[in-house]
């Protein structure tokens, strides 16, 4: 893992080209990746499905193959280039691959960091950490993870590397709870089964019998238990907050047509019930691009963080969240500027405070959002 990071650092320092042309000259690059994946698989499988993590830590959202953004944050957050000297943990919320040009290198770097600091780096699974997404050439074309693997290593070895990464992804946790107060996930809150409470749903996720799936597609031969668990995992990875005008069930859930027929959205009634029953106070999630890399919604109880700037040719910033001393500080940066500023969720901080590059944290209900944050302090 250490040599792999050194190789990536050296190649990036040469020309900062996310295509990494110099890696073609590294004869054992594929072997480094395969051996690192084998080690990482054991480590992430040892983490529970529901992580319990203590602050201080930084939280990062979707990276989607943007090595520039990942490298920028890693180099600025890791003290003296080593997690051993870094007082803060790093929590990634998934979607490391697809879309961006450097999916292989992004996945390699986060897994290498996990190998070097198993108790300092935590990796959640996103919806793109499934073969249904990252091998979907029809949807993602040349930017799909499988195509990037095959382009780098050829069809046969590239498929082997792609499978090795997916073997690691299948073992990743789905949820992290920070300081017993902040529920972190890639997509959204779970949807309980009929006659099941949110507490019961969380207990089911914490059970050692909850499976880790290679594939989340529902199959006819799946047992009722497996189907139920797959649906729960799908909701955690794929769901979104419902728009204000959405039609919701009495429990507060609605359709999510942009994501698919099997995917739900969750409105404020479902969120409020979830927070009351579980005792959590905030949700931090990823899964949706935001102009400043961050967005507050659902009356300030939900923060969306997205850490891939210029996503799909856009002009959005890359965000991150710092949690310490019962405060949340939000960072928003366009990496070519490389001068982030921080907005603090603390008394006196206002939504719309200056961010890197003169932007502002987006909020649906600015004053309500800040009041809710201040209650946690």
Short mmCIF file of C-alpha atoms in Angstrom, two decimals, residues 49 203-212 225:
data_model
loop_
_atom_site.label_atom_id
_atom_site.label_comp_id
_atom_site.label_asym_id
_atom_site.label_seq_id
_atom_site.Cartn_x
_atom_site.Cartn_y
_atom_site.Cartn_z
CA UNK A 49 -22.04 -2.96 8.60
CA UNK A 203 -30.95 -3.55 14.93
CA UNK A 204 -31.40 -5.75 11.87
CA UNK A 205 -28.57 -3.90 10.12
CA UNK A 206 -26.34 -4.33 13.16
CA UNK A 207 -27.05 -8.06 13.37
CA UNK A 208 -24.16 -10.34 12.34
CA UNK A 209 -26.66 -12.20 10.15
CA UNK A 210 -27.16 -9.19 7.85
CA UNK A 211 -25.41 -10.24 4.60
CA UNK A 212 -22.84 -8.39 2.52
CA UNK A 225 -34.84 -12.71 4.09
#
